[in-house]
PDB file of C-alpha atoms and ligand atoms in Angstrom:
ATOM      1  CA  MET A   1       1.485  -0.922  23.807  1.00  0.00           C
ATOM      2  CA  THR A   2      -2.187  -0.061  24.245  1.00  0.00           C
ATOM      3  CA  ASN A   3      -3.249   0.209  20.631  1.00  0.00           C
ATOM      4  CA  PHE A   4      -3.447  -2.993  18.605  1.00  0.00           C
ATOM      5  CA  GLN A   5      -1.387  -3.105  15.415  1.00  0.00           C
ATOM      6  CA  VAL A   6      -1.933  -5.358  12.413  1.00  0.00           C
ATOM      7  CA  ALA A   7       0.676  -5.153   9.627  1.00  0.00           C
ATOM      8  CA  ILE A   8      -0.171  -6.540   6.177  1.00  0.00           C
ATOM      9  CA  ASP A   9       2.647  -6.555   3.650  1.00  0.00           C
ATOM     10  CA  GLY A  10       3.078  -8.200   0.286  1.00  0.00           C
ATOM     11  CA  PRO A  11       3.668  -7.671  -3.425  1.00  0.00           C
ATOM     12  CA  ALA A  12       1.521  -5.532  -5.738  1.00  0.00           C
ATOM     13  CA  SER A  13      -2.126  -6.484  -6.232  1.00  0.00           C
ATOM     14  CA  ALA A  14      -2.083  -9.356  -3.733  1.00  0.00           C
ATOM     15  CA  GLY A  15      -5.392  -8.116  -2.274  1.00  0.00           C
ATOM     16  CA  LYS A  16      -3.908  -6.347   0.753  1.00  0.00           C
ATOM     17  CA  SER A  17      -6.151  -3.288   0.681  1.00  0.00           C
ATOM     18  CA  THR A  18      -9.353  -5.246   0.009  1.00  0.00           C
ATOM     19  CA  ILE A  19      -8.680  -7.543   2.951  1.00  0.00           C
ATOM     20  CA  ALA A  20      -7.371  -4.775   5.226  1.00  0.00           C
ATOM     21  CA  LYS A  21     -10.454  -2.592   4.640  1.00  0.00           C
ATOM     22  CA  ILE A  22     -12.879  -5.399   5.487  1.00  0.00           C
ATOM     23  CA  LEU A  23     -10.934  -6.319   8.634  1.00  0.00           C
ATOM     24  CA  ALA A  24     -10.677  -2.688   9.748  1.00  0.00           C
ATOM     25  CA  THR A  25     -14.458  -2.262   9.436  1.00  0.00           C
ATOM     26  CA  LYS A  26     -15.108  -5.528  11.314  1.00  0.00           C
ATOM     27  CA  LEU A  27     -12.739  -4.624  14.152  1.00  0.00           C
ATOM     28  CA  ASN A  28     -13.402  -0.882  14.158  1.00  0.00           C
ATOM     29  CA  TYR A  29      -9.701  -0.139  13.615  1.00  0.00           C
ATOM     30  CA  VAL A  30      -8.258   2.624  11.454  1.00  0.00           C
ATOM     31  CA  TYR A  31      -7.199   1.409   7.997  1.00  0.00           C
ATOM     32  CA  VAL A  32      -3.927   2.979   6.855  1.00  0.00           C
ATOM     33  CA  ASP A  33      -3.198   2.579   3.145  1.00  0.00           C
ATOM     34  CA  THR A  34       0.511   3.455   3.052  1.00  0.00           C
ATOM     35  CA  GLY A  35       0.702   2.811  -0.705  1.00  0.00           C
ATOM     36  CA  ALA A  36      -1.768   5.682  -1.158  1.00  0.00           C
ATOM     37  CA  MET A  37       0.694   7.946   0.681  1.00  0.00           C
ATOM     38  CA  TYR A  38       3.576   7.068  -1.677  1.00  0.00           C
ATOM     39  CA  ARG A  39       1.204   7.461  -4.619  1.00  0.00           C
ATOM     40  CA  SER A  40       0.135  10.908  -3.336  1.00  0.00           C
ATOM     41  CA  ILE A  41       3.732  12.171  -3.162  1.00  0.00           C
ATOM     42  CA  THR A  42       4.249  10.846  -6.702  1.00  0.00           C
ATOM     43  CA  LEU A  43       1.136  12.706  -7.861  1.00  0.00           C
ATOM     44  CA  ALA A  44       2.296  15.864  -6.047  1.00  0.00           C
ATOM     45  CA  ALA A  45       5.538  15.686  -8.084  1.00  0.00           C
ATOM     46  CA  LYS A  46       3.565  15.297 -11.314  1.00  0.00           C
ATOM     47  CA  LYS A  47       1.296  18.248 -10.456  1.00  0.00           C
ATOM     48  CA  ALA A  48       4.349  20.399  -9.664  1.00  0.00           C
ATOM     49  CA  GLY A  49       5.968  19.443 -12.976  1.00  0.00           C
ATOM     50  CA  ILE A  50       8.851  17.713 -11.163  1.00  0.00           C
ATOM     51  CA  SER A  51      10.554  14.719 -12.761  1.00  0.00           C
ATOM     52  CA  TYR A  52      10.002  11.460 -10.840  1.00  0.00           C
ATOM     53  CA  ASN A  53      13.786  11.052 -10.702  1.00  0.00           C
ATOM     54  CA  ASP A  54      14.477  14.471  -9.162  1.00  0.00           C
ATOM     55  CA  GLU A  55      15.165  13.448  -5.561  1.00  0.00           C
ATOM     56  CA  GLN A  56      16.153  16.945  -4.427  1.00  0.00           C
ATOM     57  CA  LYS A  57      12.974  18.653  -5.685  1.00  0.00           C
ATOM     58  CA  ILE A  58      10.754  15.827  -4.412  1.00  0.00           C
ATOM     59  CA  ARG A  59      12.416  16.123  -0.993  1.00  0.00           C
ATOM     60  CA  ASN A  60      11.513  19.839  -0.952  1.00  0.00           C
ATOM     61  CA  LEU A  61       7.876  18.998  -1.687  1.00  0.00           C
ATOM     62  CA  LEU A  62       7.462  16.877   1.442  1.00  0.00           C
ATOM     63  CA  SER A  63       7.068  19.665   3.990  1.00  0.00           C
ATOM     64  CA  HIS A  64       4.114  21.156   2.138  1.00  0.00           C
ATOM     65  CA  THR A  65       2.352  17.973   1.137  1.00  0.00           C
ATOM     66  CA  ASP A  66      -0.596  17.182   3.369  1.00  0.00           C
ATOM     67  CA  ILE A  67      -2.124  13.712   2.942  1.00  0.00           C
ATOM     68  CA  ARG A  68      -5.402  12.937   4.633  1.00  0.00           C
ATOM     69  CA  PHE A  69      -7.710   9.904   4.592  1.00  0.00           C
ATOM     70  CA  GLU A  70     -11.451  10.163   4.965  1.00  0.00           C
ATOM     71  CA  PRO A  71     -13.354   6.976   5.742  1.00  0.00           C
ATOM     72  CA  SER A  72     -16.128   6.554   3.189  1.00  0.00           C
ATOM     73  CA  ALA A  73     -17.688   3.258   2.121  1.00  0.00           C
ATOM     74  CA  PRO A  74     -16.898   1.452  -0.092  1.00  0.00           C
ATOM     75  CA  VAL A  75     -13.658   3.349  -0.834  1.00  0.00           C
ATOM     76  CA  GLN A  76     -11.656   5.398   1.608  1.00  0.00           C
ATOM     77  CA  ARG A  77     -11.113   8.871   0.064  1.00  0.00           C
ATOM     78  CA  VAL A  78      -7.578  10.252  -0.152  1.00  0.00           C
ATOM     79  CA  PHE A  79      -6.947  14.017  -0.046  1.00  0.00           C
ATOM     80  CA  LEU A  80      -3.735  15.675  -1.172  1.00  0.00           C
ATOM     81  CA  ASN A  81      -3.614  19.251   0.149  1.00  0.00           C
ATOM     82  CA  ASP A  82      -7.417  19.086   0.522  1.00  0.00           C
ATOM     83  CA  VAL A  83      -8.031  17.937  -3.062  1.00  0.00           C
ATOM     84  CA  ASP A  84      -9.678  14.524  -3.486  1.00  0.00           C
ATOM     85  CA  VAL A  85      -7.134  12.437  -5.422  1.00  0.00           C
ATOM     86  CA  THR A  86      -8.625   8.992  -4.706  1.00  0.00           C
ATOM     87  CA  ASP A  87      -8.923   8.077  -8.399  1.00  0.00           C
ATOM     88  CA  GLU A  88      -5.974  10.075  -9.752  1.00  0.00           C
ATOM     89  CA  ILE A  89      -3.409   8.229  -7.601  1.00  0.00           C
ATOM     90  CA  ARG A  90      -4.495   4.925  -9.237  1.00  0.00           C
ATOM     91  CA  SER A  91      -3.717   6.046 -12.805  1.00  0.00           C
ATOM     92  CA  THR A  92      -1.321   3.909 -14.861  1.00  0.00           C
ATOM     93  CA  GLU A  93       1.230   6.725 -14.920  1.00  0.00           C
ATOM     94  CA  ILE A  94       1.346   7.033 -11.118  1.00  0.00           C
ATOM     95  CA  THR A  95       1.279   3.243 -10.665  1.00  0.00           C
ATOM     96  CA  ASN A  96       4.219   2.774 -13.014  1.00  0.00           C
ATOM     97  CA  ASN A  97       6.343   5.535 -11.427  1.00  0.00           C
ATOM     98  CA  VAL A  98       5.561   5.341  -7.711  1.00  0.00           C
ATOM     99  CA  SER A  99       8.388   2.834  -7.044  1.00  0.00           C
ATOM    100  CA  ILE A 100      10.970   5.416  -8.192  1.00  0.00           C
ATOM    101  CA  VAL A 101       9.712   8.011  -5.710  1.00  0.00           C
ATOM    102  CA  ALA A 102       9.215   5.409  -2.940  1.00  0.00           C
ATOM    103  CA  ALA A 103      12.899   4.470  -3.089  1.00  0.00           C
ATOM    104  CA  PHE A 104      14.110   7.942  -1.945  1.00  0.00           C
ATOM    105  CA  ALA A 105      15.387   7.993   1.654  1.00  0.00           C
ATOM    106  CA  ASP A 106      13.726  11.275   2.656  1.00  0.00           C
ATOM    107  CA  VAL A 107      10.377  10.284   1.185  1.00  0.00           C
ATOM    108  CA  ARG A 108      10.476   7.063   3.183  1.00  0.00           C
ATOM    109  CA  SER A 109      11.526   8.610   6.489  1.00  0.00           C
ATOM    110  CA  ASN A 110       8.927  11.357   6.168  1.00  0.00           C
ATOM    111  CA  LEU A 111       6.057   8.958   5.406  1.00  0.00           C
ATOM    112  CA  VAL A 112       7.166   6.354   7.955  1.00  0.00           C
ATOM    113  CA  SER A 113       6.984   8.966  10.699  1.00  0.00           C
ATOM    114  CA  ARG A 114       3.454   9.998   9.571  1.00  0.00           C
ATOM    115  CA  GLN A 115       2.455   6.302   9.598  1.00  0.00           C
ATOM    116  CA  ARG A 116       3.867   5.705  13.084  1.00  0.00           C
ATOM    117  CA  ASP A 117       2.106   8.782  14.343  1.00  0.00           C
ATOM    118  CA  ILE A 118      -1.277   7.374  13.225  1.00  0.00           C
ATOM    119  CA  ALA A 119      -0.460   4.023  14.885  1.00  0.00           C
ATOM    120  CA  ASP A 120       0.514   5.805  18.111  1.00  0.00           C
ATOM    121  CA  HIS A 121      -2.988   7.220  18.407  1.00  0.00           C
ATOM    122  CA  ASN A 122      -5.192   4.437  17.017  1.00  0.00           C
ATOM    123  CA  SER A 123      -5.526   0.679  16.698  1.00  0.00           C
ATOM    124  CA  VAL A 124      -4.615   0.105  13.055  1.00  0.00           C
ATOM    125  CA  ILE A 125      -4.604  -2.251  10.141  1.00  0.00           C
ATOM    126  CA  MET A 126      -1.777  -0.904   8.031  1.00  0.00           C
ATOM    127  CA  ASP A 127      -0.860  -2.293   4.633  1.00  0.00           C
ATOM    128  CA  GLY A 128       2.228  -1.753   2.515  1.00  0.00           C
ATOM    129  CA  ARG A 129       5.647  -3.211   1.813  1.00  0.00           C
ATOM    130  CA  ASP A 130       7.704  -2.481   4.961  1.00  0.00           C
ATOM    131  CA  ILE A 131       5.146  -2.313   7.761  1.00  0.00           C
ATOM    132  CA  GLY A 132       6.204  -5.495   9.563  1.00  0.00           C
ATOM    133  CA  THR A 133       9.916  -4.946   8.948  1.00  0.00           C
ATOM    134  CA  THR A 134      10.314  -1.189   9.508  1.00  0.00           C
ATOM    135  CA  VAL A 135       7.238   0.888  10.296  1.00  0.00           C
ATOM    136  CA  LEU A 136       5.734  -1.253  13.079  1.00  0.00           C
ATOM    137  CA  PRO A 137       8.402  -3.846  13.983  1.00  0.00           C
ATOM    138  CA  ASN A 138       6.489  -4.694  17.189  1.00  0.00           C
ATOM    139  CA  ALA A 139       3.084  -5.106  15.515  1.00  0.00           C
ATOM    140  CA  ASN A 140       0.831  -7.595  17.336  1.00  0.00           C
ATOM    141  CA  VAL A 141       0.053  -9.405  14.071  1.00  0.00           C
ATOM    142  CA  LYS A 142       2.147  -9.497  10.902  1.00  0.00           C
ATOM    143  CA  ILE A 143       0.783 -10.986   7.698  1.00  0.00           C
ATOM    144  CA  PHE A 144       2.660 -11.438   4.430  1.00  0.00           C
ATOM    145  CA  LEU A 145       0.009 -11.740   1.732  1.00  0.00           C
ATOM    146  CA  VAL A 146       0.993 -13.329  -1.572  1.00  0.00           C
ATOM    147  CA  ALA A 147      -0.626 -14.711  -4.736  1.00  0.00           C
ATOM    148  CA  SER A 148       0.818 -15.919  -8.028  1.00  0.00           C
ATOM    149  CA  VAL A 149       1.586 -13.154 -10.520  1.00  0.00           C
ATOM    150  CA  GLU A 150      -0.904 -14.689 -12.999  1.00  0.00           C
ATOM    151  CA  GLU A 151      -3.668 -14.525 -10.383  1.00  0.00           C
ATOM    152  CA  ARG A 152      -2.780 -10.937  -9.430  1.00  0.00           C
ATOM    153  CA  ALA A 153      -2.797  -9.809 -13.068  1.00  0.00           C
ATOM    154  CA  GLN A 154      -6.157 -11.539 -13.603  1.00  0.00           C
ATOM    155  CA  ARG A 155      -7.663  -9.739 -10.591  1.00  0.00           C
ATOM    156  CA  ARG A 156      -6.375  -6.359 -11.788  1.00  0.00           C
ATOM    157  CA  TYR A 157      -7.674  -7.135 -15.293  1.00  0.00           C
ATOM    158  CA  LYS A 158     -11.175  -7.882 -13.969  1.00  0.00           C
ATOM    159  CA  GLU A 159     -11.129  -4.735 -11.786  1.00  0.00           C
ATOM    160  CA  ASN A 160     -10.233  -2.682 -14.857  1.00  0.00           C
ATOM    161  CA  ILE A 161     -13.006  -4.266 -16.929  1.00  0.00           C
ATOM    162  CA  ALA A 162     -15.478  -3.402 -14.161  1.00  0.00           C
ATOM    163  CA  LYS A 163     -14.275   0.215 -14.366  1.00  0.00           C
ATOM    164  CA  GLY A 164     -14.698   0.163 -18.154  1.00  0.00           C
ATOM    165  CA  ILE A 165     -10.937   0.162 -18.803  1.00  0.00           C
ATOM    166  CA  THR A 166      -9.563  -2.310 -21.348  1.00  0.00           C
ATOM    167  CA  THR A 167      -6.030  -3.467 -20.646  1.00  0.00           C
ATOM    168  CA  ASP A 168      -3.809  -6.169 -22.013  1.00  0.00           C
ATOM    169  CA  LEU A 169      -3.376  -9.005 -19.509  1.00  0.00           C
ATOM    170  CA  GLU A 170       0.266  -9.634 -20.457  1.00  0.00           C
ATOM    171  CA  THR A 171       1.099  -5.914 -20.071  1.00  0.00           C
ATOM    172  CA  LEU A 172      -0.506  -5.894 -16.628  1.00  0.00           C
ATOM    173  CA  LYS A 173       1.536  -8.939 -15.640  1.00  0.00           C
ATOM    174  CA  GLN A 174       4.760  -7.283 -16.799  1.00  0.00           C
ATOM    175  CA  GLU A 175       3.923  -4.031 -14.949  1.00  0.00           C
ATOM    176  CA  ILE A 176       3.230  -5.939 -11.718  1.00  0.00           C
ATOM    177  CA  GLU A 177       6.490  -7.880 -12.063  1.00  0.00           C
ATOM    178  CA  ALA A 178       8.485  -4.711 -12.769  1.00  0.00           C
ATOM    179  CA  ARG A 179       7.030  -2.941  -9.704  1.00  0.00           C
ATOM    180  CA  ASP A 180       7.687  -5.962  -7.450  1.00  0.00           C
ATOM    181  CA  TYR A 181      11.253  -6.115  -8.721  1.00  0.00           C
ATOM    182  CA  LYS A 182      11.901  -2.426  -7.949  1.00  0.00           C
ATOM    183  CA  ASP A 183      10.194  -2.654  -4.544  1.00  0.00           C
ATOM    184  CA  SER A 184      12.160  -5.765  -3.537  1.00  0.00           C
ATOM    185  CA  HIS A 185      15.540  -4.513  -4.766  1.00  0.00           C
ATOM    186  CA  ARG A 186      15.673  -0.963  -3.417  1.00  0.00           C
ATOM    187  CA  LYS A 187      18.302  -0.147  -0.776  1.00  0.00           C
ATOM    188  CA  ILE A 188      15.996   1.111   1.981  1.00  0.00           C
ATOM    189  CA  SER A 189      13.287  -1.112   3.455  1.00  0.00           C
ATOM    190  CA  PRO A 190      12.859  -3.388   0.454  1.00  0.00           C
ATOM    191  CA  LEU A 191       9.768  -5.563   0.240  1.00  0.00           C
ATOM    192  CA  THR A 192      10.514  -8.689   2.228  1.00  0.00           C
ATOM    193  CA  GLN A 193       8.670 -10.974   4.619  1.00  0.00           C
ATOM    194  CA  ALA A 194       9.404 -10.118   8.268  1.00  0.00           C
ATOM    195  CA  LYS A 195      10.846 -13.084  10.164  1.00  0.00           C
ATOM    196  CA  ASP A 196       7.814 -13.208  12.445  1.00  0.00           C
ATOM    197  CA  ALA A 197       5.188 -12.625   9.715  1.00  0.00           C
ATOM    198  CA  ILE A 198       2.653 -15.304   8.823  1.00  0.00           C
ATOM    199  CA  LEU A 199       2.554 -16.161   5.118  1.00  0.00           C
ATOM    200  CA  VAL A 200      -0.951 -16.214   3.636  1.00  0.00           C
ATOM    201  CA  ASP A 201      -1.268 -17.354   0.015  1.00  0.00           C
ATOM    202  CA  THR A 202      -4.512 -16.084  -1.518  1.00  0.00           C
ATOM    203  CA  THR A 203      -4.047 -17.658  -4.964  1.00  0.00           C
ATOM    204  CA  SER A 204      -6.850 -20.194  -4.634  1.00  0.00           C
ATOM    205  CA  GLN A 205      -8.865 -18.529  -1.869  1.00  0.00           C
ATOM    206  CA  ASN A 206     -11.758 -16.116  -2.128  1.00  0.00           C
ATOM    207  CA  ILE A 207     -11.979 -12.858  -0.151  1.00  0.00           C
ATOM    208  CA  ASP A 208     -14.193 -14.339   2.596  1.00  0.00           C
ATOM    209  CA  GLN A 209     -11.786 -17.212   3.170  1.00  0.00           C
ATOM    210  CA  VAL A 210      -8.777 -14.893   3.475  1.00  0.00           C
ATOM    211  CA  VAL A 211     -10.644 -12.496   5.781  1.00  0.00           C
ATOM    212  CA  SER A 212     -11.713 -15.304   8.063  1.00  0.00           C
ATOM    213  CA  GLN A 213      -8.209 -16.827   8.114  1.00  0.00           C
ATOM    214  CA  ILE A 214      -6.634 -13.500   9.143  1.00  0.00           C
ATOM    215  CA  ALA A 215      -9.465 -12.641  11.566  1.00  0.00           C
ATOM    216  CA  ASN A 216      -8.744 -15.962  13.326  1.00  0.00           C
ATOM    217  CA  ILE A 217      -5.044 -15.119  13.530  1.00  0.00           C
ATOM    218  CA  ILE A 218      -5.876 -11.703  15.043  1.00  0.00           C
ATOM    219  CA  THR A 219      -8.261 -13.251  17.585  1.00  0.00           C
ATOM    220  CA  SER A 220      -5.575 -15.739  18.626  1.00  0.00           C
ATOM    221  CA  LYS A 221      -3.148 -12.870  19.378  1.00  0.00           C
ATOM    222  CA  LYS A 222      -5.516 -10.743  21.461  1.00  0.00           C
TER     223      LYS A 222
HETATM  224  O1  C5P B   1       0.132  -0.662  -2.141  1.00  0.00           O
HETATM  225  P1  C5P B   1       0.279   0.072  -3.463  1.00  0.00           P
HETATM  226  O2  C5P B   1       0.368  -0.858  -4.628  1.00  0.00           O
HETATM  227  O3  C5P B   1      -0.732   1.140  -3.645  1.00  0.00           O
HETATM  228  O4  C5P B   1       1.701   0.790  -3.324  1.00  0.00           O
HETATM  229  C1  C5P B   1       2.195   1.607  -4.356  1.00  0.00           C
HETATM  230  C2  C5P B   1       3.705   1.660  -4.273  1.00  0.00           C
HETATM  231  O5  C5P B   1       4.100   2.418  -3.119  1.00  0.00           O
HETATM  232  C3  C5P B   1       4.465   0.344  -4.135  1.00  0.00           C
HETATM  233  O6  C5P B   1       4.665  -0.294  -5.393  1.00  0.00           O
HETATM  234  C4  C5P B   1       5.771   0.787  -3.502  1.00  0.00           C
HETATM  235  O7  C5P B   1       6.656   1.321  -4.463  1.00  0.00           O
HETATM  236  C5  C5P B   1       5.326   1.925  -2.604  1.00  0.00           C
HETATM  237  N1  C5P B   1       5.134   1.508  -1.218  1.00  0.00           N
HETATM  238  C6  C5P B   1       6.244   1.413  -0.413  1.00  0.00           C
HETATM  239  N2  C5P B   1       6.110   1.138   0.911  1.00  0.00           N
HETATM  240  C7  C5P B   1       4.902   0.954   1.438  1.00  0.00           C
HETATM  241  C8  C5P B   1       3.747   1.022   0.632  1.00  0.00           C
HETATM  242  C9  C5P B   1       3.904   1.279  -0.709  1.00  0.00           C
HETATM  243  O8  C5P B   1       7.368   1.579  -0.888  1.00  0.00           O
HETATM  244  N3  C5P B   1       4.795   0.727   2.747  1.00  0.00           N
END
């Protein structure tokens, strides 16, 4: 394997993308936000007027759904068939329905092969739910990033406030728990810690501390 692969998995809102983006910039690796890919397919279904439960119609969408990332500080832009959907894929509706679409076998196999293709051509930091277990089982570094559900809801709450969105903390907590439950209980590639993944608990750590902890792990594996 010539390209270096870092897999970061974990439950919703554990800080995976924040940490992965910083590390990718530091190391000059490509950051692959696999959650954004599942969110984009979910949005494509919404735009086509397809029910999130309609596996057959969603399967038919896959072959004409192009998803492209464009590096752009501070947020990577996401394009769905050349339309910038960076903000739209983070809406509450998409967030609360993406786990239904992500459970379909054809959606997973299609996106996993796109993800592997990127990793075949670049050194990557890839975050998601099944990177260490399924997408890149031979990744050089595997991290399983966790934080208490209270802490994760608090972080999401503060992010929303910063964006001018008022949300109820308890509702956020319930939505995070519901998504984790669906992601950990689906049949194909459920969210689980790979046997050889290193557990990093970010509950009482700040971003710099987590970045430096993982950067040290990466350095030790080079
Ligand atoms: O990472 P993010 O929270 O944006 O992921 C959105 C959803 O996409 C997850 O809740 C999960 O249902 C799905 N997902 C997945 N496998 C991945 C990444 C995300 O099933 N590798």
